[in-house]
Amino acid sequence: MAIPYSRTLFGPLQWYSVLIVTGILLAIWLAGREERRLGLPRDTVIDLALIVVPCGIIGARLYYVAMTWELFRSNPISILYIWEGGIAIYGGVIGGALGAWVYARRKKLPFLRLLDMIAPGLLLAQAIGRWGNYFNMEAYGPEIANPAFQFFPIGVLIPSGGGYVWHMATFFYESLWNAAGFAALWAMRRRVREPGGVMCWYLLIYGSGRFIIERLREDSLYLGGLRVSQYLSLLLCLAAAGVILVRAMRGNRPAQGMSLVCGGLCIARWAALETPWLYALLLAAALGLGILACRSAGLSPARLLVPFALDAAGLLAALWMAGVGLHLHTLLCSLTLPVYVAALCRWKKEADIQGEETAPCRSEP
């Protein structure tokens, strides 16, 4: 398993294409289930897919071309040769969202509800599509020097110098993260009341994992020396966490302010992963503000104990275990961000919002 047997399923049919199409079909099926639950008009998903999928493919290609223009400058017509590879998921998300916005405007449907309908299936499709990187032997991380970790799926064998070298299987890490994120989104979707809320959670969950995993990849897209996807993930996490927390603490300005600063400190921890004393300081400040925000909002501060315990465990691992400890610390830092945000939210029981979910969505004026 450390080396794929072939890039193709049979004949010229590539595994990457098969997995992408499979992910898209599953996403459409799941969106169809959400269509009924959200009270959207019948066949909205099919009509939307006919617009979103092509827009997503175009956006994914244009994003990649913009970040690697030197590869296309001498022969711009090669931009159309998409079968030769070269797409980027963030471009696909942006392109698909623009297509959904145009569709919502034309059909006078609530745009944010459309995004909520799509979000869970999109994350599952990304989990499946990442396995295309396995068959293409791409999206891998740094070399694994320790023989104890030279096995699949921790690592994959990549051709190098006439032989094969073990590298971190970052495609697998992201696929696993996305699959877990899909499970979380699917479980919470009925309790997220505000339009666009599920999409915000998608951006927070996917962005927090992508920010960390992108640090490990050796084939990242750069712009001015910066890993584009990593910093786009950072911005999306900031925006999504901000929207979620403002909505959760609506009507309580002190709690809003404290929860927003708490969320900002949780995100700032990413910059201190290799500086334990600063990380501990940021963690303590975030915990203190989180407790104050919970008390101000009438929530139990005990809900912060689980993410704090995981965070502290990661910090101790980084101090006591070289190499592996830092990776564990990094993983837990990313994992606990959405958990901290969730802890600061007031979740309504499903019975309290069942009437809202079964009511048909009204068209936008």
Short mmCIF file of C-alpha atoms in Angstrom, two decimals:
data_model
loop_
_atom_site.label_atom_id
_atom_site.label_comp_id
_atom_site.label_asym_id
_atom_site.label_seq_id
_atom_site.Cartn_x
_atom_site.Cartn_y
_atom_site.Cartn_z
CA MET A 1 0.00 0.00 0.00
CA ALA A 2 2.94 2.38 0.43
CA ILE A 3 3.19 2.51 -3.40
CA PRO A 4 0.03 2.62 -5.57
CA TYR A 5 -0.14 -0.20 -8.08
CA SER A 6 -1.25 2.16 -10.86
CA ARG A 7 -2.49 5.70 -11.50
CA THR A 8 -5.29 4.27 -13.65
CA LEU A 9 -8.25 2.06 -12.79
CA PHE A 10 -8.26 0.55 -16.28
CA GLY A 11 -7.23 1.80 -19.68
CA PRO A 12 -6.83 5.60 -19.65
CA LEU A 13 -9.34 6.05 -16.77
CA GLN A 14 -7.41 7.60 -13.88
CA TRP A 15 -8.14 6.89 -10.24
CA TYR A 16 -8.02 10.62 -9.48
CA SER A 17 -10.94 11.29 -11.83
CA VAL A 18 -12.94 8.33 -10.51
CA LEU A 19 -12.52 9.47 -6.91
CA ILE A 20 -13.39 13.10 -7.70
CA VAL A 21 -16.57 12.05 -9.52
CA THR A 22 -17.48 9.64 -6.71
CA GLY A 23 -17.08 12.43 -4.17
CA ILE A 24 -19.22 14.80 -6.24
CA LEU A 25 -22.02 12.22 -6.63
CA LEU A 26 -22.05 11.49 -2.89
CA ALA A 27 -22.10 15.23 -2.14
CA ILE A 28 -25.10 15.67 -4.46
CA TRP A 29 -26.90 12.75 -2.80
CA LEU A 30 -26.32 14.14 0.70
CA ALA A 31 -27.36 17.63 -0.43
CA GLY A 32 -30.58 16.06 -1.73
CA ARG A 33 -31.35 14.83 1.77
CA GLU A 34 -30.65 18.30 3.16
CA GLU A 35 -32.84 19.85 0.47
CA ARG A 36 -35.88 18.13 1.90
CA ARG A 37 -34.94 18.91 5.51
CA LEU A 38 -34.37 22.60 4.81
CA GLY A 39 -37.62 22.90 2.88
CA LEU A 40 -36.01 24.01 -0.37
CA PRO A 41 -37.89 23.52 -3.65
CA ARG A 42 -37.75 20.09 -5.22
CA ASP A 43 -34.84 19.45 -7.62
CA THR A 44 -32.92 22.45 -6.28
CA VAL A 45 -29.87 20.20 -5.78
CA ILE A 46 -29.88 18.91 -9.37
CA ASP A 47 -30.29 22.38 -10.85
CA LEU A 48 -27.65 23.78 -8.52
CA ALA A 49 -25.19 20.98 -9.30
CA LEU A 50 -25.37 21.79 -13.02
CA ILE A 51 -24.00 25.24 -12.18
CA VAL A 52 -21.83 24.67 -9.10
CA VAL A 53 -19.81 21.71 -10.42
CA PRO A 54 -18.60 23.42 -13.65
CA CYS A 55 -17.96 26.67 -11.73
CA GLY A 56 -16.02 24.73 -9.12
CA ILE A 57 -13.84 23.05 -11.74
CA ILE A 58 -13.15 26.36 -13.48
CA GLY A 59 -12.39 28.05 -10.16
CA ALA A 60 -10.06 25.23 -9.09
CA ARG A 61 -8.14 25.51 -12.35
CA LEU A 62 -7.90 29.31 -12.38
CA TYR A 63 -6.71 29.36 -8.75
CA TYR A 64 -3.94 26.89 -9.60
CA VAL A 65 -2.96 28.80 -12.74
CA ALA A 66 -2.82 32.10 -10.84
CA MET A 67 -0.47 30.59 -8.26
CA THR A 68 1.78 28.88 -10.83
CA TRP A 69 1.62 31.34 -13.72
CA GLU A 70 5.27 30.73 -14.64
CA LEU A 71 4.24 27.26 -15.84
CA PHE A 72 1.70 28.70 -18.30
CA ARG A 73 3.26 32.01 -19.34
CA SER A 74 5.01 30.65 -22.41
CA ASN A 75 1.99 28.66 -23.60
CA PRO A 76 -1.27 30.17 -22.25
CA ILE A 77 -3.40 27.73 -24.24
CA SER A 78 -2.15 25.01 -21.88
CA ILE A 79 -4.43 26.53 -19.23
CA LEU A 80 -7.18 24.52 -20.95
CA TYR A 81 -5.28 21.23 -20.63
CA ILE A 82 -6.92 20.36 -17.33
CA TRP A 83 -6.55 16.62 -18.01
CA GLU A 84 -2.82 17.06 -17.41
CA GLY A 85 -3.54 17.96 -13.77
CA GLY A 86 -3.35 21.17 -11.81
CA ILE A 87 -6.36 22.14 -9.71
CA ALA A 88 -6.71 23.55 -6.18
CA ILE A 89 -9.59 22.85 -3.81
CA TYR A 90 -9.85 26.37 -2.44
CA GLY A 91 -10.34 27.66 -5.96
CA GLY A 92 -13.06 25.05 -6.42
CA VAL A 93 -14.82 26.18 -3.24
CA ILE A 94 -14.66 29.84 -4.29
CA GLY A 95 -15.83 29.09 -7.84
CA GLY A 96 -18.64 26.85 -6.61
CA ALA A 97 -19.78 29.47 -4.09
CA LEU A 98 -19.93 32.13 -6.81
CA GLY A 99 -21.98 29.78 -8.97
CA ALA A 100 -24.36 29.13 -6.05
CA TRP A 101 -24.72 32.86 -5.46
CA VAL A 102 -25.69 33.47 -9.10
CA TYR A 103 -28.19 30.60 -8.95
CA ALA A 104 -29.69 31.92 -5.69
CA ARG A 105 -30.11 35.36 -7.20
CA ARG A 106 -31.81 34.07 -10.32
CA LYS A 107 -34.12 31.68 -8.48
CA LYS A 108 -34.71 34.05 -5.53
CA LEU A 109 -33.61 31.40 -3.03
CA PRO A 110 -31.74 31.97 0.26
CA PHE A 111 -28.04 31.79 -0.66
CA LEU A 112 -26.86 30.92 2.85
CA ARG A 113 -29.29 28.01 3.06
CA LEU A 114 -27.91 26.69 -0.21
CA LEU A 115 -24.41 26.78 1.25
CA ASP A 116 -25.62 24.94 4.36
CA MET A 117 -27.16 22.30 2.13
CA ILE A 118 -23.87 21.75 0.30
CA ALA A 119 -21.32 21.99 3.13
CA PRO A 120 -21.43 18.49 4.74
CA GLY A 121 -21.27 16.65 1.42
CA LEU A 122 -18.49 18.94 0.22
CA LEU A 123 -16.28 17.94 3.13
CA LEU A 124 -16.97 14.25 2.53
CA ALA A 125 -16.14 14.71 -1.17
CA GLN A 126 -12.83 16.30 -0.17
CA ALA A 127 -12.05 13.34 2.09
CA ILE A 128 -12.61 10.96 -0.82
CA GLY A 129 -10.87 13.11 -3.43
CA ARG A 130 -7.64 13.31 -1.38
CA TRP A 131 -7.03 9.64 -2.15
CA GLY A 132 -6.47 10.70 -5.74
CA ASN A 133 -3.23 12.28 -4.47
CA TYR A 134 -2.19 8.83 -3.25
CA PHE A 135 -2.53 7.30 -6.70
CA ASN A 136 -0.78 10.30 -8.29
CA MET A 137 2.00 10.12 -5.64
CA GLU A 138 1.62 13.79 -4.72
CA ALA A 139 0.61 16.00 -1.77
CA TYR A 140 3.17 14.38 0.52
CA GLY A 141 5.18 15.83 3.38
CA PRO A 142 8.82 15.78 4.52
CA GLU A 143 11.03 12.70 4.55
CA ILE A 144 10.58 10.24 7.43
CA ALA A 145 14.01 9.39 8.81
CA ASN A 146 12.90 7.28 11.80
CA PRO A 147 12.39 3.63 10.70
CA ALA A 148 9.75 3.19 13.42
CA PHE A 149 7.39 5.40 11.40
CA GLN A 150 8.21 4.12 7.93
CA PHE A 151 4.93 2.38 7.25
CA PHE A 152 1.65 3.15 5.52
CA PRO A 153 -0.50 5.19 6.20
CA ILE A 154 1.90 7.24 8.33
CA GLY A 155 4.12 7.50 5.29
CA VAL A 156 4.27 6.71 1.57
CA LEU A 157 7.14 5.80 -0.71
CA ILE A 158 8.02 8.49 -3.25
CA PRO A 159 10.47 8.02 -6.18
CA SER A 160 13.77 9.78 -5.54
CA GLY A 161 17.23 9.32 -7.04
CA GLY A 162 16.41 6.05 -8.76
CA GLY A 163 14.87 4.57 -5.61
CA TYR A 164 12.10 5.25 -3.12
CA VAL A 165 12.09 7.41 0.01
CA TRP A 166 9.55 7.47 2.84
CA HIS A 167 7.61 10.73 3.15
CA MET A 168 4.75 11.81 5.40
CA ALA A 169 1.38 10.87 3.88
CA THR A 170 -0.17 14.32 4.30
CA PHE A 171 -2.90 13.45 1.79
CA PHE A 172 -4.05 10.73 4.24
CA TYR A 173 -3.89 13.05 7.23
CA GLU A 174 -6.15 15.53 5.47
CA SER A 175 -8.51 12.83 4.23
CA LEU A 176 -8.90 11.51 7.78
CA TRP A 177 -9.41 15.04 9.13
CA ASN A 178 -12.07 15.78 6.51
CA ALA A 179 -13.89 12.52 7.18
CA ALA A 180 -14.00 13.29 10.91
CA GLY A 181 -15.10 16.85 10.10
CA PHE A 182 -17.92 15.52 7.93
CA ALA A 183 -19.10 13.31 10.80
CA ALA A 184 -19.10 16.35 13.12
CA LEU A 185 -20.97 18.53 10.61
CA TRP A 186 -23.56 15.85 9.93
CA ALA A 187 -24.15 15.38 13.66
CA MET A 188 -24.48 19.10 14.46
CA ARG A 189 -26.33 20.34 11.38
CA ARG A 190 -29.78 20.03 12.99
CA ARG A 191 -28.74 22.19 15.93
CA VAL A 192 -27.27 25.06 13.90
CA ARG A 193 -30.11 27.53 13.60
CA GLU A 194 -28.72 30.52 11.74
CA PRO A 195 -28.60 30.49 7.90
CA GLY A 196 -25.00 29.99 6.82
CA GLY A 197 -24.09 28.48 10.18
CA VAL A 198 -23.26 25.03 8.84
CA MET A 199 -21.04 26.61 6.19
CA CYS A 200 -19.24 28.60 8.89
CA TRP A 201 -18.55 25.39 10.78
CA TYR A 202 -17.29 23.82 7.54
CA LEU A 203 -14.84 26.69 7.07
CA LEU A 204 -13.69 26.50 10.69
CA ILE A 205 -13.22 22.72 10.76
CA TYR A 206 -11.65 22.37 7.33
CA GLY A 207 -9.57 25.53 7.67
CA SER A 208 -8.09 24.58 11.04
CA GLY A 209 -6.96 21.20 9.73
CA ARG A 210 -5.71 22.54 6.41
CA PHE A 211 -3.66 25.29 8.09
CA ILE A 212 -1.70 22.72 10.09
CA ILE A 213 -1.36 20.05 7.39
CA GLU A 214 -0.28 22.60 4.78
CA ARG A 215 2.80 23.32 6.90
CA LEU A 216 3.98 19.77 6.21
CA ARG A 217 3.38 19.61 2.46
CA GLU A 218 6.31 19.88 0.09
CA ASP A 219 4.27 20.91 -2.94
CA SER A 220 2.33 23.87 -1.55
CA LEU A 221 1.32 26.77 -3.78
CA TYR A 222 3.25 29.92 -2.88
CA LEU A 223 2.56 33.61 -3.43
CA GLY A 224 5.34 35.99 -2.45
CA GLY A 225 7.02 33.34 -0.33
CA LEU A 226 3.81 32.53 1.60
CA ARG A 227 1.87 29.27 1.45
CA VAL A 228 -1.34 30.58 -0.05
CA SER A 229 -3.69 27.84 1.19
CA GLN A 230 -2.28 28.08 4.71
CA TYR A 231 -2.94 31.77 5.11
CA LEU A 232 -6.28 31.59 3.35
CA SER A 233 -7.19 28.94 5.91
CA LEU A 234 -6.15 31.32 8.68
CA LEU A 235 -8.38 34.11 7.33
CA LEU A 236 -11.33 31.76 6.89
CA CYS A 237 -10.95 30.44 10.43
CA LEU A 238 -10.88 33.98 11.80
CA ALA A 239 -13.99 34.96 9.84
CA ALA A 240 -15.94 31.77 10.58
CA ALA A 241 -15.10 31.76 14.30
CA GLY A 242 -16.03 35.44 14.50
CA VAL A 243 -19.45 34.91 12.91
CA ILE A 244 -20.21 31.84 15.04
CA LEU A 245 -19.25 33.53 18.31
CA VAL A 246 -21.03 36.82 17.57
CA ARG A 247 -24.20 34.89 16.80
CA ALA A 248 -23.81 32.64 19.86
CA MET A 249 -23.44 35.62 22.21
CA ARG A 250 -25.99 37.87 20.50
CA GLY A 251 -27.51 40.37 22.92
CA ASN A 252 -24.62 40.13 25.36
CA ARG A 253 -21.89 42.53 24.26
CA PRO A 254 -19.43 41.76 27.11
CA ALA A 255 -19.67 38.03 26.37
CA GLN A 256 -19.32 38.72 22.64
CA GLY A 257 -16.13 40.69 23.17
CA MET A 258 -14.57 38.16 25.52
CA SER A 259 -15.48 35.19 23.33
CA LEU A 260 -14.06 36.89 20.23
CA VAL A 261 -10.76 37.62 21.96
CA CYS A 262 -10.73 34.04 23.28
CA GLY A 263 -11.20 32.72 19.74
CA GLY A 264 -8.47 35.02 18.44
CA LEU A 265 -6.05 33.76 21.11
CA CYS A 266 -6.90 30.16 20.21
CA ILE A 267 -5.97 30.88 16.60
CA ALA A 268 -2.84 32.81 17.67
CA ARG A 269 -1.57 29.60 19.33
CA TRP A 270 -0.62 28.35 15.87
CA ALA A 271 2.18 30.91 15.77
CA ALA A 272 3.59 29.67 19.10
CA LEU A 273 3.69 25.91 18.50
CA GLU A 274 7.48 25.83 18.79
CA THR A 275 7.63 28.33 21.69
CA PRO A 276 6.17 26.48 24.71
CA TRP A 277 6.19 29.39 27.18
CA LEU A 278 4.32 31.67 24.74
CA TYR A 279 1.89 28.90 23.85
CA ALA A 280 1.17 28.31 27.55
CA LEU A 281 0.61 32.04 28.07
CA LEU A 282 -1.82 32.28 25.14
CA LEU A 283 -3.61 29.14 26.31
CA ALA A 284 -4.02 30.47 29.85
CA ALA A 285 -5.33 33.82 28.57
CA ALA A 286 -7.78 32.10 26.21
CA LEU A 287 -9.02 29.83 29.00
CA GLY A 288 -9.49 32.76 31.39
CA LEU A 289 -11.47 34.79 28.87
CA GLY A 290 -13.46 31.72 27.87
CA ILE A 291 -14.49 31.14 31.49
CA LEU A 292 -15.54 34.78 31.87
CA ALA A 293 -17.50 34.64 28.60
CA CYS A 294 -19.30 31.47 29.71
CA ARG A 295 -20.24 32.97 33.06
CA SER A 296 -21.45 36.17 31.42
CA ALA A 297 -23.61 34.16 29.03
CA GLY A 298 -24.95 31.81 31.71
CA LEU A 299 -23.04 28.79 30.39
CA SER A 300 -21.09 26.29 32.47
CA PRO A 301 -17.31 26.94 32.26
CA ALA A 302 -16.83 23.19 32.74
CA ARG A 303 -17.45 22.74 29.01
CA LEU A 304 -13.97 24.22 28.42
CA LEU A 305 -12.24 21.46 30.40
CA VAL A 306 -12.08 18.91 27.57
CA PRO A 307 -10.37 21.13 24.96
CA PHE A 308 -8.11 22.59 27.65
CA ALA A 309 -7.06 19.10 28.81
CA LEU A 310 -6.27 18.06 25.21
CA ASP A 311 -4.36 21.30 24.68
CA ALA A 312 -2.33 20.83 27.84
CA ALA A 313 -1.58 17.22 26.89
CA GLY A 314 -0.25 18.38 23.53
CA LEU A 315 1.94 21.00 25.18
CA LEU A 316 3.41 18.43 27.58
CA ALA A 317 4.03 16.04 24.68
CA ALA A 318 5.97 18.74 22.84
CA LEU A 319 8.12 19.34 25.93
CA TRP A 320 8.83 15.69 26.73
CA MET A 321 8.89 13.95 23.34
CA ALA A 322 11.13 15.26 20.58
CA GLY A 323 9.80 15.18 17.02
CA VAL A 324 6.69 13.05 17.53
CA GLY A 325 5.61 15.16 20.50
CA LEU A 326 5.62 18.33 18.42
CA HIS A 327 3.48 16.68 15.74
CA LEU A 328 1.00 15.52 18.39
CA HIS A 329 1.00 19.01 19.89
CA THR A 330 0.30 20.50 16.46
CA LEU A 331 -2.57 18.07 15.83
CA LEU A 332 -4.23 18.77 19.17
CA CYS A 333 -3.79 22.53 18.73
CA SER A 334 -5.72 22.35 15.48
CA LEU A 335 -8.32 19.92 16.81
CA THR A 336 -9.15 21.99 19.87
CA LEU A 337 -9.87 25.22 17.97
CA PRO A 338 -13.36 24.19 16.77
CA VAL A 339 -13.95 22.50 20.16
CA TYR A 340 -13.25 25.75 22.02
CA VAL A 341 -15.61 27.62 19.70
CA ALA A 342 -18.30 24.95 20.17
CA ALA A 343 -17.91 25.21 23.95
CA LEU A 344 -18.73 28.92 23.80
CA CYS A 345 -21.97 28.31 21.88
CA ARG A 346 -25.42 27.85 23.36
CA TRP A 347 -26.79 24.80 21.59
CA LYS A 348 -30.56 24.46 21.37
CA LYS A 349 -32.18 21.08 21.75
CA GLU A 350 -33.45 19.54 18.54
CA ALA A 351 -37.01 19.57 19.85
CA ASP A 352 -36.83 23.35 20.23
CA ILE A 353 -35.96 23.96 16.61
CA GLN A 354 -37.82 21.16 14.86
CA GLY A 355 -40.56 23.55 13.80
CA GLU A 356 -38.04 25.92 12.21
CA GLU A 357 -36.39 23.13 10.22
CA THR A 358 -39.60 21.75 8.79
CA ALA A 359 -40.92 25.15 7.74
CA PRO A 360 -40.40 25.89 4.04
CA CYS A 361 -37.67 28.37 3.19
CA ARG A 362 -38.95 31.67 1.89
CA SER A 363 -37.53 33.32 -1.16
CA GLU A 364 -35.40 36.37 -0.73
CA PRO A 365 -37.08 39.65 -1.75
#
